[in-house]
Coordinates of C-alpha atoms in Angstrom, one line a residue:
Chain A
M27 CA -24.2 76.6 71.0
A28 CA -24.9 79.9 69.6
Q29 CA -25.1 81.1 73.2
L30 CA -22.0 79.7 74.5
S31 CA -20.3 81.4 71.6
C32 CA -21.2 84.4 72.5
I33 CA -19.9 83.5 76.1
T34 CA -16.4 83.0 74.8
R35 CA -16.5 86.0 73.1
L36 CA -17.1 88.0 76.5
L37 CA -14.3 86.1 77.7
P38 CA -11.4 88.3 77.5
T39 CA -8.8 86.1 78.1
T40 CA -9.7 83.7 75.8
S41 CA -10.4 85.6 72.5
L42 CA -7.8 87.4 70.3
E43 CA -9.6 90.3 70.3
S44 CA -9.0 90.9 74.2
R45 CA -5.0 89.9 73.2
R46 CA -4.9 93.4 71.0
I47 CA -6.5 95.2 73.7
F48 CA -4.1 94.0 76.5
A49 CA -1.2 94.6 73.8
A50 CA -1.8 98.0 73.2
G51 CA -3.2 99.1 76.5
I52 CA -2.4 98.7 80.0
C53 CA -1.4 95.3 81.0
R54 CA 1.8 94.4 79.0
P55 CA 3.2 91.3 79.0
S56 CA 6.7 90.8 77.8
A57 CA 6.0 92.7 74.5
S58 CA 8.5 91.4 72.5
S59 CA 8.5 87.4 73.0
F60 CA 4.9 88.2 72.0
G61 CA 5.6 89.7 68.8
L62 CA 2.5 92.1 68.7
Y63 CA 4.5 94.9 69.1
R64 CA 5.6 94.9 65.4
G65 CA 3.4 98.1 64.3
V66 CA 4.9 99.9 67.1
K67 CA 6.5 103.4 66.3
T68 CA 9.7 103.6 67.8
A69 CA 10.8 106.7 69.2
A70 CA 14.0 107.8 67.3
T71 CA 16.7 107.3 70.2
P72 CA 18.4 110.4 70.9
A73 CA 22.3 110.6 70.5
E74 CA 23.0 111.7 74.3
E75 CA 21.3 110.0 77.4
P76 CA 18.6 112.6 78.9
S77 CA 18.6 113.1 82.4
T78 CA 16.8 111.5 84.6
E79 CA 13.8 114.2 85.0
E80 CA 13.6 114.5 81.3
N81 CA 13.4 111.0 81.2
N82 CA 10.9 110.7 83.3
R83 CA 8.6 113.6 82.1
L84 CA 8.6 111.2 78.8
E85 CA 7.6 108.2 80.1
E86 CA 4.8 110.0 81.8
E87 CA 3.8 111.7 78.7
A88 CA 4.1 107.9 76.8
R89 CA 1.7 106.9 79.9
I90 CA -0.6 109.3 79.7
Q91 CA -0.6 109.3 75.7
K92 CA -1.3 105.4 76.2
I93 CA -4.4 106.1 78.5
R94 CA -5.8 108.4 75.9
D95 CA -5.6 106.7 73.0
I96 CA -9.1 104.8 73.1
S97 CA -9.6 104.1 70.0
G98 CA -8.9 100.8 69.9
L99 CA -6.7 100.5 67.2
R100 CA -3.7 98.7 66.2
P101 CA -0.8 100.9 65.9
S102 CA -0.3 100.2 62.3
H103 CA -3.9 101.2 61.4
R104 CA -3.7 104.2 64.0
N105 CA -0.5 105.4 62.4
I106 CA -2.6 105.1 58.8
A107 CA -5.2 107.0 60.2
H108 CA -2.9 109.9 61.1
H109 CA -0.9 109.8 57.5
I110 CA 1.8 108.3 59.3
V111 CA 4.2 105.4 58.0
P112 CA 2.3 102.7 59.5
M113 CA 5.6 100.3 60.7
E114 CA 9.1 100.9 60.4
E115 CA 10.2 97.4 61.3
K116 CA 9.6 94.9 58.3
T117 CA 8.0 91.9 59.6
M118 CA 5.9 90.4 56.4
P119 CA 7.3 89.4 53.1
I120 CA 5.4 92.2 51.7
H121 CA 7.6 94.6 53.7
Y122 CA 10.6 93.6 51.4
T123 CA 9.0 94.1 47.7
V124 CA 9.5 96.8 45.7
R125 CA 6.2 97.6 44.9
Y126 CA 5.5 98.0 48.7
N127 CA 8.5 100.2 49.5
K128 CA 7.6 102.5 46.1
R129 CA 4.0 102.8 47.4
M130 CA 5.7 103.5 51.1
F131 CA 7.3 106.6 49.3
G132 CA 4.4 107.5 47.2
R133 CA 2.5 108.0 50.1
Y134 CA 4.8 108.9 52.7
G135 CA 7.7 110.7 51.0
Y136 CA 10.8 110.7 52.6
A137 CA 9.6 110.2 55.9
S138 CA 8.9 106.6 54.7
G139 CA 13.0 106.1 54.8
V140 CA 13.0 105.0 51.2
S141 CA 15.1 105.9 48.9
P142 CA 13.3 107.2 45.4
S143 CA 15.8 105.3 42.9
L144 CA 13.6 102.5 44.1
C145 CA 10.7 103.8 42.1
W146 CA 12.3 103.3 38.4
P147 CA 13.5 100.3 36.8
T148 CA 16.6 98.6 37.6
K149 CA 18.5 98.1 34.0
Q150 CA 17.2 94.5 33.5
E151 CA 13.7 95.7 34.0
L152 CA 14.3 98.7 31.4
D153 CA 15.4 95.9 28.7
D154 CA 12.6 93.5 29.7
K155 CA 10.3 96.9 29.1
K156 CA 12.5 97.6 26.0
E157 CA 11.7 94.2 24.5
Y158 CA 8.0 93.7 25.3
E159 CA 7.7 97.5 23.7
R160 CA 9.8 95.9 20.9
V161 CA 7.3 93.3 20.2
A162 CA 4.1 94.7 20.8
Y163 CA 4.9 98.0 19.1
P164 CA 7.4 97.0 16.2
Y165 CA 6.2 100.0 14.0
T166 CA 6.6 103.5 14.2
I167 CA 3.3 106.0 14.2
L168 CA 4.4 106.7 10.8
E169 CA 4.9 103.2 9.4
V170 CA 1.6 102.0 11.3
A171 CA -0.2 104.5 9.3
K172 CA 1.5 103.7 6.2
R173 CA 0.1 99.9 6.5
E174 CA -3.1 101.2 7.1
K175 CA -3.5 103.2 4.0
L176 CA -2.0 99.9 2.0
K177 CA -4.8 98.0 3.7
K178 CA -7.5 100.5 2.6
E179 CA -6.2 101.0 -0.7
E180 CA -6.1 96.7 -1.1
K181 CA -9.3 96.8 0.0
E182 CA -10.5 99.6 -2.1
R183 CA -9.0 97.7 -5.2
I184 CA -10.5 94.4 -4.5
L185 CA -14.0 96.0 -4.4
F186 CA -13.3 98.3 -7.8
E187 CA -12.2 95.3 -9.2
R188 CA -15.2 93.2 -8.4
D189 CA -17.2 96.3 -9.5
A190 CA -15.6 96.4 -12.8
K191 CA -16.3 92.4 -13.5
V192 CA -19.7 92.8 -12.6
A193 CA -20.4 95.8 -14.8
A194 CA -18.9 93.7 -17.4
N195 CA -20.7 91.1 -16.7
V196 CA -24.0 92.8 -16.7
E197 CA -23.1 94.0 -20.5
S198 CA -23.4 90.6 -21.7
M199 CA -25.8 89.4 -20.1
Q200 CA -28.5 90.7 -22.6
K201 CA -26.8 88.3 -25.0
L202 CA -26.7 85.4 -23.1
K203 CA -29.7 85.9 -22.0
E204 CA -31.3 85.6 -25.9
E205 CA -29.0 83.0 -26.5
Y206 CA -30.6 80.9 -23.3
L207 CA -34.5 82.1 -24.5
H208 CA -33.6 80.6 -28.0
K209 CA -31.9 76.9 -26.8
K210 CA -35.1 77.5 -24.4
E211 CA -37.4 77.7 -27.3
I212 CA -35.8 75.0 -29.5
K213 CA -35.6 72.5 -26.8
R214 CA -39.8 73.3 -26.7
Q215 CA -40.3 73.0 -30.6
E216 CA -38.2 69.6 -30.2
A217 CA -40.4 68.0 -27.4
E218 CA -43.5 69.5 -29.2
A219 CA -42.6 67.6 -32.5
A220 CA -41.7 64.3 -30.4
Q221 CA -45.2 64.8 -29.0
A222 CA -47.2 65.5 -32.0
F223 CA -45.2 62.2 -33.6
R224 CA -46.6 59.8 -31.0
T225 CA -49.9 61.3 -30.8
R226 CA -50.0 60.7 -34.9
L227 CA -48.6 56.8 -34.5
I228 CA -50.9 56.0 -31.3
E229 CA -53.7 57.7 -33.8
E230 CA -52.6 55.5 -36.5
V231 CA -52.1 52.3 -34.7
R232 CA -55.6 53.0 -33.5
L233 CA -56.7 53.1 -37.0
H234 CA -55.0 50.1 -37.9
F235 CA -56.7 47.9 -34.8
N236 CA -59.6 49.9 -35.5
Y237 CA -61.1 49.9 -32.2
T238 CA -59.6 51.8 -29.1
V239 CA -56.8 50.1 -27.6
N240 CA -55.2 50.2 -24.1
E241 CA -51.9 52.0 -24.2
R242 CA -50.6 49.6 -21.8
D243 CA -51.4 46.5 -24.0
E244 CA -48.5 44.3 -25.3
Q245 CA -49.5 44.0 -28.3
F246 CA -50.4 47.8 -28.8
K247 CA -47.0 48.5 -27.7
L248 CA -45.7 46.3 -30.2
E249 CA -47.2 47.9 -33.0
L250 CA -46.0 51.0 -31.7
K251 CA -42.8 50.3 -32.2
E252 CA -42.8 48.4 -35.7
R253 CA -44.9 51.6 -36.3
A254 CA -42.2 53.8 -35.3
K255 CA -39.4 51.7 -37.1
Q256 CA -41.3 51.9 -40.4
L257 CA -42.0 55.1 -40.1
R258 CA -37.9 56.1 -39.1
E259 CA -37.5 54.0 -42.3
K260 CA -39.8 55.8 -44.3
G261 CA -38.0 58.8 -42.9
K262 CA -34.5 57.3 -43.7
Q263 CA -35.5 56.6 -47.3
E264 CA -36.9 59.8 -47.7
K265 CA -33.9 61.5 -46.6
K266 CA -32.2 59.2 -49.2
L267 CA -34.2 60.0 -51.7
Q268 CA -34.0 63.6 -51.2
K269 CA -30.3 63.6 -50.6
K270 CA -30.2 61.4 -54.4
E271 CA -32.6 63.8 -55.7
K272 CA -30.6 66.8 -54.6
L273 CA -27.3 65.2 -55.7
A274 CA -29.0 65.0 -59.6
L275 CA -30.3 68.3 -59.3
D276 CA -26.7 69.3 -58.4
K277 CA -25.3 67.4 -60.8
A278 CA -27.7 68.8 -64.0
A279 CA -26.8 72.3 -62.5
R280 CA -23.8 71.6 -63.2
F281 CA -24.1 70.3 -66.3
E282 CA -25.9 73.3 -67.2
E283 CA -23.5 75.2 -66.1
Q284 CA -20.6 74.0 -68.1
K285 CA -23.0 73.8 -71.5
R286 CA -23.6 77.7 -70.4
R287 CA -19.7 78.2 -70.3
L288 CA -19.2 76.3 -73.6
K289 CA -21.1 78.5 -75.1
E290 CA -20.0 81.5 -73.9
A291 CA -16.4 80.1 -74.7
E292 CA -17.3 79.7 -78.4
E293 CA -19.3 83.0 -78.9
A294 CA -16.3 84.6 -77.6
M295 CA -14.5 82.6 -79.8
K296 CA -16.6 83.7 -82.8
L297 CA -16.7 87.3 -81.8
S298 CA -12.4 87.3 -81.7
K299 CA -12.7 85.9 -85.5
Q300 CA -15.0 88.3 -86.8
S301 CA -13.4 91.1 -85.0
A302 CA -10.4 89.8 -86.6
K303 CA -11.5 89.2 -90.1
D304 CA -13.1 92.7 -90.1
D305 CA -9.8 94.7 -89.1
Chain B
M20 CA 6.3 102.3 88.6
A21 CA 3.0 101.3 90.8
V22 CA -0.4 101.2 88.8
R23 CA -2.5 102.9 91.1
G24 CA -6.2 101.5 91.9
Y25 CA -8.4 103.7 90.0
E26 CA -5.9 103.0 86.8
K27 CA -6.2 99.5 87.0
A28 CA -10.1 100.0 87.5
L29 CA -10.2 102.2 84.3
G30 CA -8.0 99.5 82.8
L31 CA -10.1 97.0 83.5
L32 CA -13.0 98.9 82.2
R33 CA -11.1 99.3 79.0
T34 CA -10.5 95.8 78.7
L35 CA -14.3 94.4 79.2
P36 CA -15.9 94.2 76.0
R37 CA -18.5 97.0 75.0
V38 CA -21.7 96.3 73.6
C39 CA -21.2 96.0 70.0
L40 CA -22.4 94.1 67.1
Y41 CA -20.0 91.6 68.1
N42 CA -20.9 90.6 71.8
I43 CA -24.2 91.0 71.3
A44 CA -26.0 86.8 71.2
P45 CA -27.9 86.6 67.8
I46 CA -32.0 86.2 68.0
P47 CA -33.0 82.9 69.0
G48 CA -33.8 80.6 65.8
S49 CA -31.8 83.3 63.4
N50 CA -29.0 81.0 62.9
K51 CA -30.3 78.3 60.0
R52 CA -29.0 74.9 61.1
S53 CA -26.5 73.6 58.7
K54 CA -27.0 69.9 58.6
R55 CA -30.0 68.0 57.7
G56 CA -32.7 67.4 59.9
R57 CA -34.1 64.1 60.3
G58 CA -37.6 63.2 61.6
Q59 CA -39.7 65.6 62.6
H60 CA -36.7 68.0 62.6
G61 CA -37.1 68.8 59.1
G62 CA -36.8 65.4 57.7
D63 CA -38.9 63.5 55.5
K64 CA -38.0 65.1 51.9
H65 CA -36.0 67.9 53.6
G66 CA -37.7 70.6 51.3
A67 CA -36.5 69.3 48.3
G68 CA -40.0 67.6 46.9
N69 CA -40.9 64.3 45.7
K70 CA -39.1 62.8 43.0
G71 CA -37.9 64.8 39.8
S72 CA -34.0 66.4 39.4
K73 CA -34.6 68.8 42.6
A74 CA -35.2 65.9 44.8
R75 CA -32.6 64.0 43.4
Q76 CA -30.3 67.3 43.2
N77 CA -28.9 66.7 39.7
Y78 CA -29.8 69.5 38.2
M79 CA -29.8 70.1 34.2
R80 CA -26.6 71.3 32.4
I81 CA -27.1 75.0 32.1
G82 CA -28.7 75.7 28.5
Y83 CA -30.3 72.1 28.4
E84 CA -34.2 72.4 27.1
T85 CA -34.8 68.3 27.6
G86 CA -34.3 66.8 23.9
N87 CA -35.2 70.3 22.7
W88 CA -32.4 71.4 20.4
P89 CA -31.0 74.1 22.5
Y90 CA -31.0 77.8 22.4
Y91 CA -27.6 78.3 21.9
L92 CA -26.8 76.0 19.7
K93 CA -29.7 77.3 17.3
F94 CA -27.8 80.1 15.3
P95 CA -24.2 78.8 14.9
F96 CA -23.1 82.4 13.7
E97 CA -23.3 85.5 14.5
P98 CA -20.9 87.9 12.4
Y99 CA -22.2 90.9 13.9
Y100 CA -20.7 90.2 17.4
L101 CA -17.5 88.8 16.0
G102 CA -14.7 90.3 18.0
H103 CA -17.3 92.0 20.4
H104 CA -15.4 91.5 23.8
L105 CA -12.3 92.9 22.3
K106 CA -13.5 96.6 20.6
R107 CA -12.5 99.6 22.1
Q108 CA -15.8 101.4 24.2
Y109 CA -15.7 105.0 24.8
P110 CA -18.3 105.8 27.4
P111 CA -20.5 108.6 26.1
L112 CA -20.3 112.2 28.1
S113 CA -22.6 114.6 26.1
L114 CA -22.5 118.4 25.3
G115 CA -24.9 119.0 27.9
Q116 CA -23.3 117.1 30.5
L117 CA -20.2 118.7 30.1
Q118 CA -21.9 122.3 30.0
L119 CA -23.6 121.8 33.1
M120 CA -20.4 120.4 34.9
I121 CA -18.7 124.1 33.5
D122 CA -21.6 125.6 34.8
T123 CA -21.9 124.2 38.1
D124 CA -18.0 124.8 38.7
R125 CA -17.1 120.7 38.6
I126 CA -14.8 121.6 35.4
N127 CA -12.6 125.0 35.0
P128 CA -13.0 126.4 31.7
K129 CA -10.0 128.6 32.1
K130 CA -7.5 125.6 32.1
P131 CA -7.0 122.5 29.4
V132 CA -9.6 119.9 30.0
D133 CA -8.3 116.2 29.5
L134 CA -9.7 112.7 31.1
V135 CA -8.2 113.6 34.4
Q136 CA -10.4 116.6 34.9
I137 CA -13.6 114.9 33.9
C138 CA -12.9 111.9 35.7
N139 CA -12.0 114.3 38.8
S140 CA -15.3 115.9 38.3
G141 CA -16.6 112.8 40.2
L142 CA -19.3 112.7 37.4
Y143 CA -18.0 110.7 34.8
K144 CA -16.5 107.3 35.3
I145 CA -14.4 104.8 33.0
N146 CA -13.0 101.7 34.0
P147 CA -10.0 100.5 31.8
Q148 CA -10.4 97.2 32.8
C149 CA -13.8 96.7 30.8
K150 CA -12.0 98.3 27.5
H151 CA -13.4 102.1 28.1
Y152 CA -10.7 103.6 26.2
G153 CA -12.0 107.4 27.6
V154 CA -14.3 109.8 26.6
H155 CA -17.1 109.8 23.8
L156 CA -18.1 113.4 23.7
T157 CA -21.5 113.1 22.0
D158 CA -23.7 115.9 20.2
E159 CA -26.6 116.0 22.7
G160 CA -27.3 119.6 23.7
A161 CA -24.9 120.7 21.4
D162 CA -27.0 123.6 20.5
N163 CA -26.6 124.9 24.1
F164 CA -23.1 124.5 24.5
T165 CA -21.7 128.0 25.2
A166 CA -18.6 127.3 26.7
K167 CA -14.6 128.5 25.6
I168 CA -12.6 125.3 26.3
N169 CA -9.7 123.7 25.2
I170 CA -10.7 119.8 25.7
E171 CA -9.1 116.8 24.9
V172 CA -11.1 113.8 24.6
Q173 CA -11.1 110.5 23.0
W174 CA -13.7 110.1 20.5
A175 CA -15.8 112.9 18.9
S176 CA -18.0 113.6 16.1
E177 CA -18.3 116.6 13.6
P178 CA -20.8 118.3 15.1
V179 CA -19.6 118.2 18.5
I180 CA -16.1 119.3 17.0
A181 CA -18.2 122.3 15.4
A182 CA -19.9 123.1 18.5
V183 CA -17.0 123.5 20.3
E184 CA -15.1 125.4 17.7
R185 CA -18.3 128.0 17.1
N186 CA -17.4 129.2 20.6
G187 CA -13.7 129.9 20.0
G188 CA -12.8 126.8 21.9
T189 CA -10.2 123.8 20.4
I190 CA -10.9 120.3 20.6
T191 CA -8.5 117.6 20.1
T192 CA -8.7 113.7 19.9
A193 CA -6.3 111.8 21.8
F194 CA -5.5 108.2 22.3
F195 CA -4.0 106.7 25.7
D196 CA -3.5 102.7 26.1
P197 CA -4.7 101.3 29.1
P198 CA -1.7 101.7 31.5
S199 CA -1.8 105.4 30.7
L200 CA -5.8 105.3 31.4
F201 CA -5.4 104.2 34.8
A202 CA -2.8 107.0 35.8
L203 CA -5.6 109.3 34.0
T204 CA -8.7 108.2 35.6
N205 CA -7.5 108.2 39.1
A206 CA -4.3 110.6 39.4
K207 CA -4.2 110.6 42.9
K208 CA -3.7 106.9 43.4
F209 CA -1.4 106.5 40.5
L210 CA 1.1 109.4 42.0
E211 CA 0.4 107.6 45.3
S212 CA 1.9 104.2 43.7
G213 CA 5.1 105.7 43.1
E214 CA 5.6 104.5 40.0
P215 CA 7.3 106.7 37.5
I216 CA 4.6 108.2 34.6
P217 CA 4.4 106.1 31.8
K218 CA 4.8 107.1 28.4
R219 CA 2.2 107.0 26.2
M220 CA 2.3 104.0 23.6
I221 CA 0.8 104.6 19.9
P222 CA -2.5 104.2 19.3
P223 CA -3.5 100.2 17.6
E224 CA -3.6 99.9 13.6
D225 CA -7.6 99.6 13.5
A226 CA -7.1 103.7 15.3
I227 CA -4.2 105.2 13.7
S228 CA -6.3 106.6 10.6
Y229 CA -8.9 108.1 13.2
Y230 CA -6.1 109.7 15.1
T231 CA -4.0 111.0 12.1
D232 CA -7.5 112.4 10.7
P233 CA -7.2 116.2 10.7
K234 CA -10.9 116.1 10.5
M235 CA -11.4 114.5 13.5
R236 CA -8.7 116.8 15.2
G237 CA -6.4 114.0 15.6
Y238 CA -3.5 114.4 18.0
L239 CA -1.2 112.7 15.7
A240 CA -2.5 114.9 12.5
D241 CA -0.4 117.8 10.7
P242 CA -1.3 121.0 12.7
D243 CA -1.6 123.0 9.4
Q244 CA -4.0 120.9 8.3
I245 CA -6.2 121.2 11.3
S246 CA -6.2 124.7 11.0
W247 CA -7.3 124.6 7.4
D248 CA -10.1 122.2 8.4
R249 CA -11.4 124.7 11.1
L250 CA -11.9 126.6 8.4
V251 CA -14.0 124.0 6.5
L252 CA -15.8 123.1 9.1
A253 CA -16.8 126.5 9.9
Q254 CA -17.7 127.1 6.4
K255 CA -19.8 123.8 6.4
Y256 CA -21.3 124.6 9.6
G257 CA -22.2 128.1 8.5
Y258 CA -20.8 130.0 11.6
T259 CA -17.5 132.5 11.6
L260 CA -15.0 130.8 13.4
P261 CA -13.4 133.0 16.1
K262 CA -9.7 133.9 15.6
I263 CA -8.5 132.4 18.5
E264 CA -4.6 133.9 17.8
E265 CA -6.2 137.0 19.2
D266 CA -7.8 135.4 21.9
P267 CA -6.5 136.4 25.3
D268 CA -6.6 132.8 26.4
Y269 CA -4.6 132.0 23.1
E270 CA -1.8 129.9 25.2
M271 CA -4.4 127.6 26.9
L272 CA -6.5 127.5 23.9
T273 CA -3.5 125.8 22.2
F274 CA -1.7 124.0 24.7
R275 CA -1.0 120.6 24.0
K276 CA 0.5 117.3 25.3
D277 CA 3.3 115.5 23.1
P278 CA 2.4 112.0 21.8
R279 CA 4.2 110.8 24.4
Q280 CA 2.8 112.9 27.5
I281 CA -0.1 111.7 29.8
F282 CA -0.3 114.3 32.4
Y283 CA -0.4 118.1 31.8
G284 CA 2.9 120.1 32.5
L285 CA 4.3 116.5 33.5
E286 CA 6.5 114.0 31.2
P287 CA 7.0 110.7 31.2
G288 CA 9.7 109.2 33.5
W289 CA 8.9 111.7 36.4
V290 CA 7.9 110.3 40.1
V291 CA 5.1 113.0 41.8
N292 CA 5.6 112.9 45.3
L293 CA 2.6 114.6 46.8
I294 CA 2.8 114.9 50.2
D295 CA 6.7 116.0 50.2
R296 CA 5.0 118.3 46.8
M297 CA 8.1 117.2 45.1
I298 CA 8.9 116.4 41.5
L299 CA 11.6 113.8 40.9
K300 CA 12.9 113.4 37.7
P301 CA 15.3 110.6 36.2
T302 CA 19.0 111.0 35.8
D303 CA 20.3 108.1 34.2
P304 CA 20.8 108.7 30.6
E305 CA 19.4 105.1 29.6
L306 CA 16.4 105.7 32.0
K307 CA 16.1 109.5 30.0
E308 CA 16.5 108.1 26.4
Y309 CA 13.9 105.2 27.1
Y310 CA 11.3 107.8 28.4
K311 CA 11.8 110.1 25.6
G312 CA 10.5 108.1 22.7

């Protein structure tokens, strides 16, 4: 198959390549109908008809030029290589675009035949541009700078406030720490006391049974409960007694106080009477 | 006109194809079969091996690790890459390289140097499409930098500014938006497009503090403040600041662009035609106003 395709390529009449050569070269089929001469730069038609001699000379010149041109390039490509406007006829849709014409003017200047007024935006395009800028750049340089400054200040303020808060917290931290440690100590003491109470109870119960009892034993547990209840009651009664004693003591103290006051009053009376007598 | 015999022969010769890459037959066997062979012609497993995803042509999706917790999901959040793809980049150019460019006549120090000159040297390339926003002049080779230039870069650090100003030169940091950068990096291509020179847009909010900073010689900073900071920097780095007011190149050294301007000496809105050597200026008042500010 590869061999075959090579052969087809060798045949000038069947390949597009050869058609291009035909178009540019000697054998000229009906050119306009072929549509292959779109890029040929047509010579400007002179206003006056030249003489036949002149015409012949020009024709001969053109014929010789054609023979001389062995580059095998398409006319448009040849023009590009020689920095000439590639094609004067507009055949492709792109040739009618503003962008293409602008570029033609940019590359070939006035020789391109494009009006330079095309280079600038039209009224509508200008309005679009203005609208884009209004949306994309809503602030002036000064305003942007100001906004940025405010943002920076806000950031700094937040940082400063946080620093101040941390400093204040650090100041009160010592006190809070001590409080916490104190609480912890109390808790520990309480737990110790509870443990001591329990060991004492167990010891007492053991003494009661007079032998080592399994702590998980039901009877032991019951006894333990009983003991605990008794101890608690005992404690309560003790507290009550203490309260009573304290009340009694208070009462006695108050009585003593009253007595003392009366005595003082009597003495004062006596003293006043005596002073009156003396006077 | 009758076509002469030898001309016809010559013409025929011309039409005959020459030996070139296009009409040489390929080496036998160089063309691979596009079809899957059968039987003895590469049949059996067709080079796909025995069993598995390759034989069945059902490859695992990218990133799948056959039941492992895949790598791309292992680390869910990498904050230091947040917005990484959107960050402005300034490809570096060292002071040593700049000195070399000047010494080898790739850059003319007698004229103000900007991105156009640096790109036209052919030794430095940026691509605005890759978020490149211009030159970052780095301090490598600062000790050997001796040129007196007026340079405009897009990013520079304090030692770089000091190195330039110590030699009696001046430096400006200027921002260019991407359309302006396209024009600057390949000025010829831009001018040949026939487009009017665009106006430079203002820098984004996160860059404004840099370009309005006189310490960084921002193009939007107050010139008086800049001259004061030149003195301060000279004292900080311990060199005597050369007086550019008394310099014969004073004009060149203090030549600056307008904040809306892109090219030195060319205003926005102008169309430059290289082939006709012509500058075309808009006359429409509305257009003029648009390109002015």
